[in-house]
Amino acid sequence: MLQPKLFMLMLGGKPPGRNTEQHDMFFGIGETIKDLVPAIKAFWPEAKANLHIDAWREVNHIPGYEISVVPRAAADETEDITIKLFFINLGGYKPGEFDELHYKMLVVAKSMGEASTVARKSAFYKHTGFKGAASHIDDKYGVDVDDLQLVKDMLPEAVKQEYSLLLTPTDEVTEDEIHLGYFQLHKLDYRF
């Protein structure tokens, strides 16, 4: 049996009545990405047959931390509740581009305020937006964010009951591999 892993996926689909492809983020825990297919379909049933994955990563490292999945009971004994894993979706604009650009990031921090401070230091935050088209400001966090959420809250309910995320400080500088492309759910195999 393989070790369960945390996966971060950007799903794409064109639900009925929409003119363009839509996207949403999905976090799940499984031994392989294929294990997530039933939960993905339950998460976004409106997208039906054209639901697919446009980007994904196995989440093992965030700068300064190793991320692992543990049974929930084990986490109750070892979990450091002072640090949390946040998902941040920054929105921004560039002159002449008819679009809102987005940058998705994972941050380990003690609070949403601390996570937003990290986001404000990102290159995306510093280089998108301009006079008259600044990204929308969220008064609560004081940063241009579309979304700022705890990853554990974004997991499917059944997964939250079974697993927890363990964040372990590390000096190791490793980046997770990011997979980009058009991945159809029915063609996923175990090589991922």
mmCIF file of C-alpha atoms in Angstrom:
data_model
loop_
_atom_site.group_PDB
_atom_site.id
_atom_site.type_symbol
_atom_site.label_atom_id
_atom_site.label_comp_id
_atom_site.label_asym_id
_atom_site.label_seq_id
_atom_site.Cartn_x
_atom_site.Cartn_y
_atom_site.Cartn_z
ATOM 1 C CA MET A 1 0.000 0.000 0.000
ATOM 2 C CA LEU A 2 1.275 3.461 -0.917
ATOM 3 C CA GLN A 3 1.418 6.459 1.424
ATOM 4 C CA PRO A 4 -1.556 8.834 0.978
ATOM 5 C CA LYS A 5 -0.575 12.184 -0.530
ATOM 6 C CA LEU A 6 -2.083 15.657 -0.759
ATOM 7 C CA PHE A 7 -2.909 16.684 -4.338
ATOM 8 C CA MET A 8 -3.701 20.185 -5.611
ATOM 9 C CA LEU A 9 -5.577 20.257 -8.933
ATOM 10 C CA MET A 10 -6.877 22.970 -11.225
ATOM 11 C CA LEU A 11 -10.006 21.541 -12.793
ATOM 12 C CA GLY A 12 -11.447 22.755 -16.073
ATOM 13 C CA GLY A 13 -14.850 22.268 -17.608
ATOM 14 C CA LYS A 14 -17.612 23.963 -19.539
ATOM 15 C CA PRO A 15 -20.874 23.470 -17.670
ATOM 16 C CA PRO A 16 -24.115 23.804 -19.651
ATOM 17 C CA GLY A 17 -25.060 27.425 -20.255
ATOM 18 C CA ARG A 18 -21.504 28.768 -20.109
ATOM 19 C CA ASN A 19 -19.717 30.353 -23.079
ATOM 20 C CA THR A 20 -16.164 29.596 -22.023
ATOM 21 C CA GLU A 21 -14.284 27.020 -20.018
ATOM 22 C CA GLN A 22 -14.438 27.599 -16.269
ATOM 23 C CA HIS A 23 -11.842 26.614 -13.666
ATOM 24 C CA ASP A 24 -11.864 25.693 -10.014
ATOM 25 C CA MET A 25 -9.343 24.397 -7.499
ATOM 26 C CA PHE A 26 -9.637 20.980 -5.897
ATOM 27 C CA PHE A 27 -7.622 19.496 -3.052
ATOM 28 C CA GLY A 28 -7.768 15.788 -2.330
ATOM 29 C CA ILE A 29 -5.912 13.009 -0.596
ATOM 30 C CA GLY A 30 -5.187 9.641 -2.170
ATOM 31 C CA GLU A 31 -2.436 7.199 -2.949
ATOM 32 C CA THR A 32 -2.553 8.206 -6.650
ATOM 33 C CA ILE A 33 -4.241 10.966 -8.603
ATOM 34 C CA LYS A 34 -6.607 8.387 -10.112
ATOM 35 C CA ASP A 35 -7.973 7.718 -6.607
ATOM 36 C CA LEU A 36 -9.419 11.250 -6.642
ATOM 37 C CA VAL A 37 -11.667 10.805 -9.705
ATOM 38 C CA PRO A 38 -14.909 9.969 -7.807
ATOM 39 C CA ALA A 39 -14.405 12.944 -5.463
ATOM 40 C CA ILE A 40 -13.599 15.237 -8.414
ATOM 41 C CA LYS A 41 -16.834 14.251 -10.174
ATOM 42 C CA ALA A 42 -18.823 14.759 -6.962
ATOM 43 C CA PHE A 43 -17.154 18.168 -6.467
ATOM 44 C CA TRP A 44 -18.215 19.539 -9.873
ATOM 45 C CA PRO A 45 -21.102 17.482 -11.281
ATOM 46 C CA GLU A 46 -22.303 20.310 -13.557
ATOM 47 C CA ALA A 47 -19.195 20.013 -15.751
ATOM 48 C CA LYS A 48 -20.172 16.419 -16.626
ATOM 49 C CA ALA A 49 -18.238 14.657 -19.391
ATOM 50 C CA ASN A 50 -15.898 17.529 -20.261
ATOM 51 C CA LEU A 51 -14.513 17.835 -16.716
ATOM 52 C CA HIS A 52 -10.717 17.555 -16.856
ATOM 53 C CA ILE A 53 -7.516 18.548 -15.055
ATOM 54 C CA ASP A 54 -5.480 21.436 -16.492
ATOM 55 C CA ALA A 55 -2.755 21.496 -13.825
ATOM 56 C CA TRP A 56 -1.840 19.452 -10.788
ATOM 57 C CA ARG A 57 0.829 18.834 -8.232
ATOM 58 C CA GLU A 58 1.502 16.452 -5.430
ATOM 59 C CA VAL A 59 2.005 18.757 -2.428
ATOM 60 C CA ASN A 60 5.088 17.648 -0.509
ATOM 61 C CA HIS A 61 7.041 20.865 0.046
ATOM 62 C CA ILE A 62 6.310 24.515 0.721
ATOM 63 C CA PRO A 63 9.348 26.766 1.323
ATOM 64 C CA GLY A 64 10.620 25.836 4.780
ATOM 65 C CA TYR A 65 8.190 22.937 5.318
ATOM 66 C CA GLU A 66 7.598 19.347 4.387
ATOM 67 C CA ILE A 67 3.922 18.432 3.971
ATOM 68 C CA SER A 68 2.744 14.921 4.754
ATOM 69 C CA VAL A 69 -0.601 13.207 5.186
ATOM 70 C CA VAL A 70 -1.233 11.324 8.421
ATOM 71 C CA PRO A 71 -4.248 9.548 9.891
ATOM 72 C CA ARG A 72 -6.352 12.051 11.784
ATOM 73 C CA ALA A 73 -5.886 10.251 15.118
ATOM 74 C CA ALA A 74 -2.091 10.431 14.776
ATOM 75 C CA ALA A 75 -2.216 14.139 14.000
ATOM 76 C CA ASP A 76 -4.062 14.921 17.191
ATOM 77 C CA GLU A 77 -0.899 13.934 19.076
ATOM 78 C CA THR A 78 1.749 15.510 16.826
ATOM 79 C CA GLU A 79 0.049 18.418 15.037
ATOM 80 C CA ASP A 80 1.428 21.908 15.557
ATOM 81 C CA ILE A 81 -1.757 23.964 15.533
ATOM 82 C CA THR A 82 0.177 27.249 15.465
ATOM 83 C CA ILE A 83 1.042 26.846 11.775
ATOM 84 C CA LYS A 84 -1.387 26.251 8.924
ATOM 85 C CA LEU A 85 -1.321 25.592 5.186
ATOM 86 C CA PHE A 86 -3.128 28.291 3.194
ATOM 87 C CA PHE A 87 -4.223 28.411 -0.448
ATOM 88 C CA ILE A 88 -4.106 31.905 -1.951
ATOM 89 C CA ASN A 89 -5.541 32.901 -5.328
ATOM 90 C CA LEU A 90 -4.240 36.345 -6.272
ATOM 91 C CA GLY A 91 -5.947 38.338 -9.013
ATOM 92 C CA GLY A 92 -4.324 41.040 -11.124
ATOM 93 C CA TYR A 93 -4.407 42.931 -14.407
ATOM 94 C CA LYS A 94 -2.022 43.964 -17.173
ATOM 95 C CA PRO A 95 -2.564 46.932 -19.482
ATOM 96 C CA GLY A 96 -4.104 45.956 -22.818
ATOM 97 C CA GLU A 97 -5.010 42.403 -21.752
ATOM 98 C CA PHE A 98 -8.741 41.693 -21.632
ATOM 99 C CA ASP A 99 -8.461 39.324 -18.718
ATOM 100 C CA GLU A 100 -8.013 38.984 -14.994
ATOM 101 C CA LEU A 101 -4.812 37.063 -14.414
ATOM 102 C CA HIS A 102 -4.494 34.701 -11.463
ATOM 103 C CA TYR A 103 -1.606 33.308 -9.483
ATOM 104 C CA LYS A 104 -2.170 30.398 -7.144
ATOM 105 C CA MET A 105 0.140 29.822 -4.217
ATOM 106 C CA LEU A 106 0.428 27.707 -1.093
ATOM 107 C CA VAL A 107 1.773 29.359 2.051
ATOM 108 C CA VAL A 108 2.526 28.054 5.531
ATOM 109 C CA ALA A 109 1.709 30.734 8.101
ATOM 110 C CA LYS A 110 0.289 31.238 11.583
ATOM 111 C CA SER A 111 -2.685 33.314 10.427
ATOM 112 C CA MET A 112 -4.509 34.653 7.376
ATOM 113 C CA GLY A 113 -2.901 38.031 8.028
ATOM 114 C CA GLU A 114 0.574 36.510 7.981
ATOM 115 C CA ALA A 115 -0.293 34.534 4.819
ATOM 116 C CA SER A 116 -1.444 37.733 3.102
ATOM 117 C CA THR A 117 1.851 39.410 4.030
ATOM 118 C CA VAL A 118 3.700 36.597 2.241
ATOM 119 C CA ALA A 119 1.422 37.057 -0.788
ATOM 120 C CA ARG A 120 2.190 40.790 -0.930
ATOM 121 C CA LYS A 121 5.877 39.919 -1.338
ATOM 122 C CA SER A 122 5.276 37.728 -4.412
ATOM 123 C CA ALA A 123 6.449 38.908 -7.826
ATOM 124 C CA PHE A 124 2.896 38.498 -9.146
ATOM 125 C CA TYR A 125 1.513 40.876 -6.543
ATOM 126 C CA LYS A 126 4.201 43.441 -7.247
ATOM 127 C CA HIS A 127 3.890 43.350 -11.044
ATOM 128 C CA THR A 128 0.175 43.045 -11.805
ATOM 129 C CA GLY A 129 -2.296 45.841 -11.524
ATOM 130 C CA PHE A 130 -1.897 49.441 -12.552
ATOM 131 C CA LYS A 131 -3.572 52.798 -11.949
ATOM 132 C CA GLY A 132 -7.259 52.418 -12.675
ATOM 133 C CA ALA A 133 -7.134 48.627 -12.684
ATOM 134 C CA ALA A 134 -5.733 47.561 -9.375
ATOM 135 C CA SER A 135 -6.763 44.125 -8.236
ATOM 136 C CA HIS A 136 -9.745 44.210 -5.925
ATOM 137 C CA ILE A 137 -8.794 44.824 -2.332
ATOM 138 C CA ASP A 138 -10.220 42.610 0.350
ATOM 139 C CA ASP A 139 -10.576 44.817 3.427
ATOM 140 C CA LYS A 140 -10.273 41.883 5.813
ATOM 141 C CA TYR A 141 -6.794 40.852 4.692
ATOM 142 C CA GLY A 142 -5.494 44.037 3.082
ATOM 143 C CA VAL A 143 -4.174 42.185 0.035
ATOM 144 C CA ASP A 144 -5.422 41.746 -3.507
ATOM 145 C CA VAL A 145 -6.877 38.290 -3.182
ATOM 146 C CA ASP A 146 -9.717 36.475 -4.795
ATOM 147 C CA ASP A 147 -9.402 33.622 -2.319
ATOM 148 C CA LEU A 148 -7.492 32.949 0.894
ATOM 149 C CA GLN A 149 -8.462 29.674 2.545
ATOM 150 C CA LEU A 150 -7.095 26.953 4.764
ATOM 151 C CA VAL A 151 -6.293 23.923 2.612
ATOM 152 C CA LYS A 152 -7.703 21.570 5.257
ATOM 153 C CA ASP A 153 -11.077 23.330 4.913
ATOM 154 C CA MET A 154 -11.039 22.784 1.135
ATOM 155 C CA LEU A 155 -10.718 19.002 1.410
ATOM 156 C CA PRO A 156 -13.808 16.810 0.864
ATOM 157 C CA GLU A 157 -15.626 16.125 4.153
ATOM 158 C CA ALA A 158 -14.901 12.374 4.156
ATOM 159 C CA VAL A 159 -11.181 13.083 3.707
ATOM 160 C CA LYS A 160 -11.165 15.572 6.606
ATOM 161 C CA GLN A 161 -12.609 12.868 8.861
ATOM 162 C CA GLU A 162 -9.861 10.384 7.950
ATOM 163 C CA TYR A 163 -6.683 12.448 7.455
ATOM 164 C CA SER A 164 -4.774 15.486 8.661
ATOM 165 C CA LEU A 165 -1.884 17.438 7.199
ATOM 166 C CA LEU A 166 1.394 17.407 9.082
ATOM 167 C CA LEU A 167 3.651 20.441 8.479
ATOM 168 C CA THR A 168 7.259 19.772 9.453
ATOM 169 C CA PRO A 169 9.918 22.524 9.341
ATOM 170 C CA THR A 170 12.859 21.725 7.074
ATOM 171 C CA ASP A 171 15.945 23.423 5.692
ATOM 172 C CA GLU A 172 15.646 21.369 2.507
ATOM 173 C CA VAL A 173 14.880 23.448 -0.579
ATOM 174 C CA THR A 174 12.796 21.187 -2.784
ATOM 175 C CA GLU A 175 10.033 22.226 -5.152
ATOM 176 C CA ASP A 176 7.115 20.021 -6.092
ATOM 177 C CA GLU A 177 6.808 19.097 -9.740
ATOM 178 C CA ILE A 178 3.969 20.918 -11.495
ATOM 179 C CA HIS A 179 2.147 19.006 -14.229
ATOM 180 C CA LEU A 180 0.470 21.085 -16.959
ATOM 181 C CA GLY A 181 -1.712 19.907 -19.804
ATOM 182 C CA TYR A 182 -5.128 18.540 -20.618
ATOM 183 C CA PHE A 183 -5.661 15.451 -18.467
ATOM 184 C CA GLN A 184 -8.961 13.683 -19.113
ATOM 185 C CA LEU A 185 -10.276 11.893 -16.043
ATOM 186 C CA HIS A 186 -11.018 8.630 -17.830
ATOM 187 C CA LYS A 187 -7.447 8.483 -19.185
ATOM 188 C CA LEU A 188 -5.639 8.948 -15.865
ATOM 189 C CA ASP A 189 -3.407 6.059 -15.002
ATOM 190 C CA TYR A 190 -1.151 5.120 -12.143
ATOM 191 C CA ARG A 191 2.048 6.518 -13.653
ATOM 192 C CA PHE A 192 1.193 9.871 -12.071
#
